[in-house]
mmCIF file of C-alpha atoms in Angstrom:
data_model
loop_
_atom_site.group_PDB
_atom_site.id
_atom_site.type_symbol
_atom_site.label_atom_id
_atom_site.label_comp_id
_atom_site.label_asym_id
_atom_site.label_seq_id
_atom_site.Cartn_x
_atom_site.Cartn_y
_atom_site.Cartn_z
ATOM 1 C CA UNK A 637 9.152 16.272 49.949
ATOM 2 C CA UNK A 638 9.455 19.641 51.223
ATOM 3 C CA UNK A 639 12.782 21.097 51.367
ATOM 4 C CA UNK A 640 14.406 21.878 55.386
ATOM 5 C CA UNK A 641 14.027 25.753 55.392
ATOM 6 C CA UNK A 642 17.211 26.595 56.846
ATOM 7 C CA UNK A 643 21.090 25.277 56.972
ATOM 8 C CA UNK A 644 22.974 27.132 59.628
ATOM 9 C CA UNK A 645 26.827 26.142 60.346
ATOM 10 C CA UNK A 646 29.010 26.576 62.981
ATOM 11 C CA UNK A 647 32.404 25.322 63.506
ATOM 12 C CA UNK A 648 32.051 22.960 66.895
ATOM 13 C CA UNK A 649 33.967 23.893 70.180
ATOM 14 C CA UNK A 650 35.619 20.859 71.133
ATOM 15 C CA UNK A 651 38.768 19.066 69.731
ATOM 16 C CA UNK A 652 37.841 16.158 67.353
ATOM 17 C CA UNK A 653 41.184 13.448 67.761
ATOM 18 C CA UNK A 654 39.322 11.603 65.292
ATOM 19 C CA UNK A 655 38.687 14.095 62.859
ATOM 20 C CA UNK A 656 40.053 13.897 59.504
ATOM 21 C CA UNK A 657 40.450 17.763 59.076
ATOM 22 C CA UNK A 658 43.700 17.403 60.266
ATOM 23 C CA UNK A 659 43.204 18.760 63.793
ATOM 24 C CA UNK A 660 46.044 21.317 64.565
ATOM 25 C CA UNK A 661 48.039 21.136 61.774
ATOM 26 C CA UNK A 662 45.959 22.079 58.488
ATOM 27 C CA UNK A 663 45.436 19.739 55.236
ATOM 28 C CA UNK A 664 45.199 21.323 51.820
ATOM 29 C CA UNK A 665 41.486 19.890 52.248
ATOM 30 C CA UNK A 666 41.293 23.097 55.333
ATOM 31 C CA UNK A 667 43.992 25.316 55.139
ATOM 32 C CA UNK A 668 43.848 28.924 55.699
ATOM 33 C CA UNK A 669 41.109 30.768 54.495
ATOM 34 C CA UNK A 670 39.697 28.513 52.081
ATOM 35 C CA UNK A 671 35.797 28.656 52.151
ATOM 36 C CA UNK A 672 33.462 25.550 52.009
ATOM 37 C CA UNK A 673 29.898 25.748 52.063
ATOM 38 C CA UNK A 674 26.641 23.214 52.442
ATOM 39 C CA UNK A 675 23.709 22.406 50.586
ATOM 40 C CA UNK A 676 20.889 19.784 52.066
ATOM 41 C CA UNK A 677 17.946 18.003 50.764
ATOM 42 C CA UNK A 678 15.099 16.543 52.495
ATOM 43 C CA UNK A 679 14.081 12.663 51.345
ATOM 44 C CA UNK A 680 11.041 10.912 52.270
ATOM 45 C CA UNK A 681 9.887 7.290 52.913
ATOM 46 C CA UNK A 682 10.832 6.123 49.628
ATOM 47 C CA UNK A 683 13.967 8.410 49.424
ATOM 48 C CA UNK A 684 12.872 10.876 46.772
ATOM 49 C CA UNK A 685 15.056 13.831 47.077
ATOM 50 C CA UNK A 686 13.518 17.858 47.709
ATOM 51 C CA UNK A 687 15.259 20.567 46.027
ATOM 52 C CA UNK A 688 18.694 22.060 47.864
ATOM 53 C CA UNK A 689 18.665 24.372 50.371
ATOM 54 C CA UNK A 690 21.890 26.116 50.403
ATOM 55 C CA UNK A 691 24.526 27.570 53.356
ATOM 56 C CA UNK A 692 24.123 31.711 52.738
ATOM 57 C CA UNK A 693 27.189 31.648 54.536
ATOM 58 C CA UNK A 694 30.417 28.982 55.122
ATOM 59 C CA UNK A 695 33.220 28.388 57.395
ATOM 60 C CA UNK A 696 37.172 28.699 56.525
ATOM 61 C CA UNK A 697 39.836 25.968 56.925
ATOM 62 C CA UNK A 698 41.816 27.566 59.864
ATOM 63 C CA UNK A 699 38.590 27.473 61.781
ATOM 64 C CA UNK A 700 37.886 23.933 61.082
ATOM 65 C CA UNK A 701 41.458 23.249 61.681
ATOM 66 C CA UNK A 702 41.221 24.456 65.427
ATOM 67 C CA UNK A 703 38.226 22.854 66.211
ATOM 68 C CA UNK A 704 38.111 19.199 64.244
ATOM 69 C CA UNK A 705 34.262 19.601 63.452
ATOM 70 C CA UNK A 706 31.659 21.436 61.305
ATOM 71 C CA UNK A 707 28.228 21.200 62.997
ATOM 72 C CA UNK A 708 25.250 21.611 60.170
ATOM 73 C CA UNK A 709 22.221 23.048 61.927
ATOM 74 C CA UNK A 710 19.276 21.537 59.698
ATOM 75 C CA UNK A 711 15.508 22.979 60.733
ATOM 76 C CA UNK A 712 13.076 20.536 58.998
ATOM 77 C CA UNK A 713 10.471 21.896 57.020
ATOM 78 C CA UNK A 714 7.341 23.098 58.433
ATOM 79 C CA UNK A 715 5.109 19.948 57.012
ATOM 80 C CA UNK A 716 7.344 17.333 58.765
ATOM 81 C CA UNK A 717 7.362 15.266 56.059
ATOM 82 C CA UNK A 718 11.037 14.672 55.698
ATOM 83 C CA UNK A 719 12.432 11.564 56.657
ATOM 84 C CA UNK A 720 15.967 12.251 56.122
ATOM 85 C CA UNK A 721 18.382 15.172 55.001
ATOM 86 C CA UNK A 722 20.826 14.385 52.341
ATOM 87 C CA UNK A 723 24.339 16.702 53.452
ATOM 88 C CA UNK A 724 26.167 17.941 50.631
ATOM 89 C CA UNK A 725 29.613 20.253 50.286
ATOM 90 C CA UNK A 726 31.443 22.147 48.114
ATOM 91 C CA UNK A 727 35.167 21.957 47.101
ATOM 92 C CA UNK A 728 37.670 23.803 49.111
ATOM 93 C CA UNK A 729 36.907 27.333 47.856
ATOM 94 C CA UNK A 730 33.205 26.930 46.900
ATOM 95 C CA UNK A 731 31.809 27.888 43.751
ATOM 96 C CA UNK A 732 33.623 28.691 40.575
ATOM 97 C CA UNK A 733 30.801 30.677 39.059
ATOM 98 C CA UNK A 734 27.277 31.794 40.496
ATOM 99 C CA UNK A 735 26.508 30.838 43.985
ATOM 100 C CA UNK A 736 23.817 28.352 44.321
ATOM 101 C CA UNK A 737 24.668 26.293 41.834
ATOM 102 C CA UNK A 738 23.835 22.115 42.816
ATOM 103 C CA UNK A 739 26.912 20.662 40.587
ATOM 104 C CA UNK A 740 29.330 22.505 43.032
ATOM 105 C CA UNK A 741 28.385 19.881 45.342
ATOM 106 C CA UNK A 742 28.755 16.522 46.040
ATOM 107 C CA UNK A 743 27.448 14.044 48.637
ATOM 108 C CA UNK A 744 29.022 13.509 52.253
ATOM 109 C CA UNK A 745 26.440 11.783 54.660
ATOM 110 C CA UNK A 746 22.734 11.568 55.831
ATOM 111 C CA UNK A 747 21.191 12.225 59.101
ATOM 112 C CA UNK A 748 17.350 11.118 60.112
ATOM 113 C CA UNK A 749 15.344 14.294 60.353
ATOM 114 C CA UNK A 750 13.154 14.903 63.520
ATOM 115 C CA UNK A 751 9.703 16.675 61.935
ATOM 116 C CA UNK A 752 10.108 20.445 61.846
ATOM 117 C CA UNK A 753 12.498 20.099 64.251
ATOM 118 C CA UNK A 754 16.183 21.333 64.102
ATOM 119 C CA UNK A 755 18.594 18.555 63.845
ATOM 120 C CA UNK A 756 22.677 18.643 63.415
ATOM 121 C CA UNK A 757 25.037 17.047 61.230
ATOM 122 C CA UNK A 758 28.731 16.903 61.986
ATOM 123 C CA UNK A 759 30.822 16.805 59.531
ATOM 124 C CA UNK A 760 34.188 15.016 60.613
ATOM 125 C CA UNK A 761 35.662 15.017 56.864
ATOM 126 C CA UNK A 762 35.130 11.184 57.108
ATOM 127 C CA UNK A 763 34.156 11.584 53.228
ATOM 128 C CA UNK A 764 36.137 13.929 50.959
ATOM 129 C CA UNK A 765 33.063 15.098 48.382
ATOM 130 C CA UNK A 766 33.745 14.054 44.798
ATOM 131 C CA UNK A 767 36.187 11.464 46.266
ATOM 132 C CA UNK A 768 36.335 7.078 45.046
ATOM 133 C CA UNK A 769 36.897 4.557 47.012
ATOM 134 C CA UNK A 770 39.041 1.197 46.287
ATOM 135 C CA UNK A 771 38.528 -2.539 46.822
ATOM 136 C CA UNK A 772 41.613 -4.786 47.110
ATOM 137 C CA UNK A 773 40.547 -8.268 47.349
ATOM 138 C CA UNK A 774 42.326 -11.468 47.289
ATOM 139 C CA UNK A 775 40.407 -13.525 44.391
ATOM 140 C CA UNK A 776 43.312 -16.470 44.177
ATOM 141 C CA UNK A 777 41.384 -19.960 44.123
ATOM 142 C CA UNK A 778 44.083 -21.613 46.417
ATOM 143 C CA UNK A 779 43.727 -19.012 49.364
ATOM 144 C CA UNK A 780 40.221 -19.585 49.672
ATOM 145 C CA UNK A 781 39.759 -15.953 50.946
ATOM 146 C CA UNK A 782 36.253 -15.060 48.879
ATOM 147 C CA UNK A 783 33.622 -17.009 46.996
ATOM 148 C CA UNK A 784 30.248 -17.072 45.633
ATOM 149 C CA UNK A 785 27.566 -18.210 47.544
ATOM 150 C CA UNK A 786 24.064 -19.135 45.977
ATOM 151 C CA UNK A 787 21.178 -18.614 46.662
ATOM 152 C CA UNK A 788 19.110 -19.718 44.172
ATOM 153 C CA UNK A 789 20.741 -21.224 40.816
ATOM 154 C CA UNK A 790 20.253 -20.476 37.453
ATOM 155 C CA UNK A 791 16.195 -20.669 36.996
ATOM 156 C CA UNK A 792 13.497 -19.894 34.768
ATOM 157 C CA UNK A 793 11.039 -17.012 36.475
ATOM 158 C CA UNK A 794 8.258 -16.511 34.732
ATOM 159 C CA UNK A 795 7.466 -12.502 34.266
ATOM 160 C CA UNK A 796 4.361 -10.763 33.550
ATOM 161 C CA UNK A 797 1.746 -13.168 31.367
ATOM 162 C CA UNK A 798 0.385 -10.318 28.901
ATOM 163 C CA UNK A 799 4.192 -9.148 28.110
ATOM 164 C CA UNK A 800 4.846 -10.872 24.345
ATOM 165 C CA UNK A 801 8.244 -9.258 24.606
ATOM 166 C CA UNK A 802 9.591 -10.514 27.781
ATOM 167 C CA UNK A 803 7.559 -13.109 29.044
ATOM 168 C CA UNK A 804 10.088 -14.790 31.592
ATOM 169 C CA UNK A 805 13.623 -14.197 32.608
ATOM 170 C CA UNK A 806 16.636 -16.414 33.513
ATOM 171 C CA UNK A 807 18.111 -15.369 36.679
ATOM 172 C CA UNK A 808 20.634 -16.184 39.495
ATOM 173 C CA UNK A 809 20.527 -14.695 43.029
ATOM 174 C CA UNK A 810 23.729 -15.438 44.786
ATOM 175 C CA UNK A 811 26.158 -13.278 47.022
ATOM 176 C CA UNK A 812 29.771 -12.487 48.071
ATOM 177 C CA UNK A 813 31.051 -14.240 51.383
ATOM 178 C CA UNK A 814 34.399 -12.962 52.537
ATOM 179 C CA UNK A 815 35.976 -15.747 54.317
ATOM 180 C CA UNK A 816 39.309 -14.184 55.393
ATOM 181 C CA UNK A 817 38.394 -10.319 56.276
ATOM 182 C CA UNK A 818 42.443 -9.208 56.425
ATOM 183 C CA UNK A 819 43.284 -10.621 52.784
ATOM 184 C CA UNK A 820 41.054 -7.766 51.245
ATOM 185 C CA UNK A 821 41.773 -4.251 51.938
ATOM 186 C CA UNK A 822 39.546 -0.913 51.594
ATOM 187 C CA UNK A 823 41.132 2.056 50.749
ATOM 188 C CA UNK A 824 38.220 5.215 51.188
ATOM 189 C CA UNK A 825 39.071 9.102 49.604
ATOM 190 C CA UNK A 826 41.024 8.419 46.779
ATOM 191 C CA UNK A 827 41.116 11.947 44.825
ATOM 192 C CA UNK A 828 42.691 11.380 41.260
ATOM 193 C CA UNK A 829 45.069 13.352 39.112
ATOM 194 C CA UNK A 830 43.061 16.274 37.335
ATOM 195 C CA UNK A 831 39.511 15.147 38.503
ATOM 196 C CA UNK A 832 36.323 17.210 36.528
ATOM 197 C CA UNK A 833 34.926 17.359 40.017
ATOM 198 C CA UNK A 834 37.726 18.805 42.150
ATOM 199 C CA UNK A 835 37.660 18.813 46.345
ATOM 200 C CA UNK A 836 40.553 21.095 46.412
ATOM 201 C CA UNK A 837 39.334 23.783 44.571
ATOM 202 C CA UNK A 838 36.141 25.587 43.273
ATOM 203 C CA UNK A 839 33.646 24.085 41.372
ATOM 204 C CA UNK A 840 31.141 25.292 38.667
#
């Protein structure tokens, strides 16, 4: 796919309640004049990514602060053959080294791209880049509170003929049911001690 030809950000007007930037009151994730800038790629049917177009500018934390909201203006690339743009963005402070550099960012959303048309992303901080998430579920047999249900048992499938290496396979196809939703718990943003890939900081 082509990549969009442009990323253009501005910090939205309105007041974001929702927002996870911390609306009002600063986080060390947007505090003072920390920089943080974009990068997007284009996908197409069959989600194959485009090369990054970066932000030649960024927005500080005390703007974000104010407002609750960055809005990333994406214009689609002039062959319209994007189906979606991949959002991307740096740690709080940007790049360590060189600008332009892809491993000083890290994956926060997708939006569906409208031909060579302009379309915007807000980012709400819903997703801290370079973050993990945790799953706390209840696996005790006596609570009853997950289990396993298949879908087809253990069977023989027969591959391709010609392959004298791996002529068939032995295969189950079976899936999670949660039974009670409020035994298991999702925690989302978990930022560990002395990550490689820091949010707070810059990144090489």
């Amino acid at each position: 796919p082509t990549p969009p030809t442009g990323v253009v950000m501005t910090v939205s007007g309105a007041a974001y309640s929702g927002s996870n930037w911390g609306v009002g009151a600063g986080t060390p994730y947007a505090s003072g004049s920390t920089k943080y800038y974009y990068a997007v790629a284009s996908t197409d049917v069959n989600m194959n990514e485009s090369n990054l177009t970066y932000s030649s500018s960024y927005v500080v934390g005390s703007s974000v602060t104010t407002s609750g909201a960055v809005s990333v203006a994406i214009a689609g690339p002039a062959a319209a053959d994007a189906t979606n743009f991949r959002v991307f963005r740096s740690g709080a402070g940007g790049y360590l080294n060189a600008s332009g550099s892809p491993t000083a960012f890290r994956y926060i959303g997708q939006i569906a791209a409208s031909g060579s048309g302009t379309v915007t992303f807000v980012d709400y901080n819903y997703l801290i880049p370079g973050s993990e998430s945790i799953y706390l579920l209840d696996l005790r047999d006596e609570d009853g509170a997950m289990d396993w249900r298949y879908l087809l048992p253990l069977t023989r499938i027969n591959l391709f003929a010609a392959n004298l290496y791996m002529p068939w396979c032995v295969a189950a196809i079976g899936a999670l049911r949660n039974r009670i939703p409020k035994f298991h718990a999702y925690i989302k943003n978990i930022v560990v001690d002395n990550p490689q890939w820091n949010p707070l900081g810059a990144n090489a």
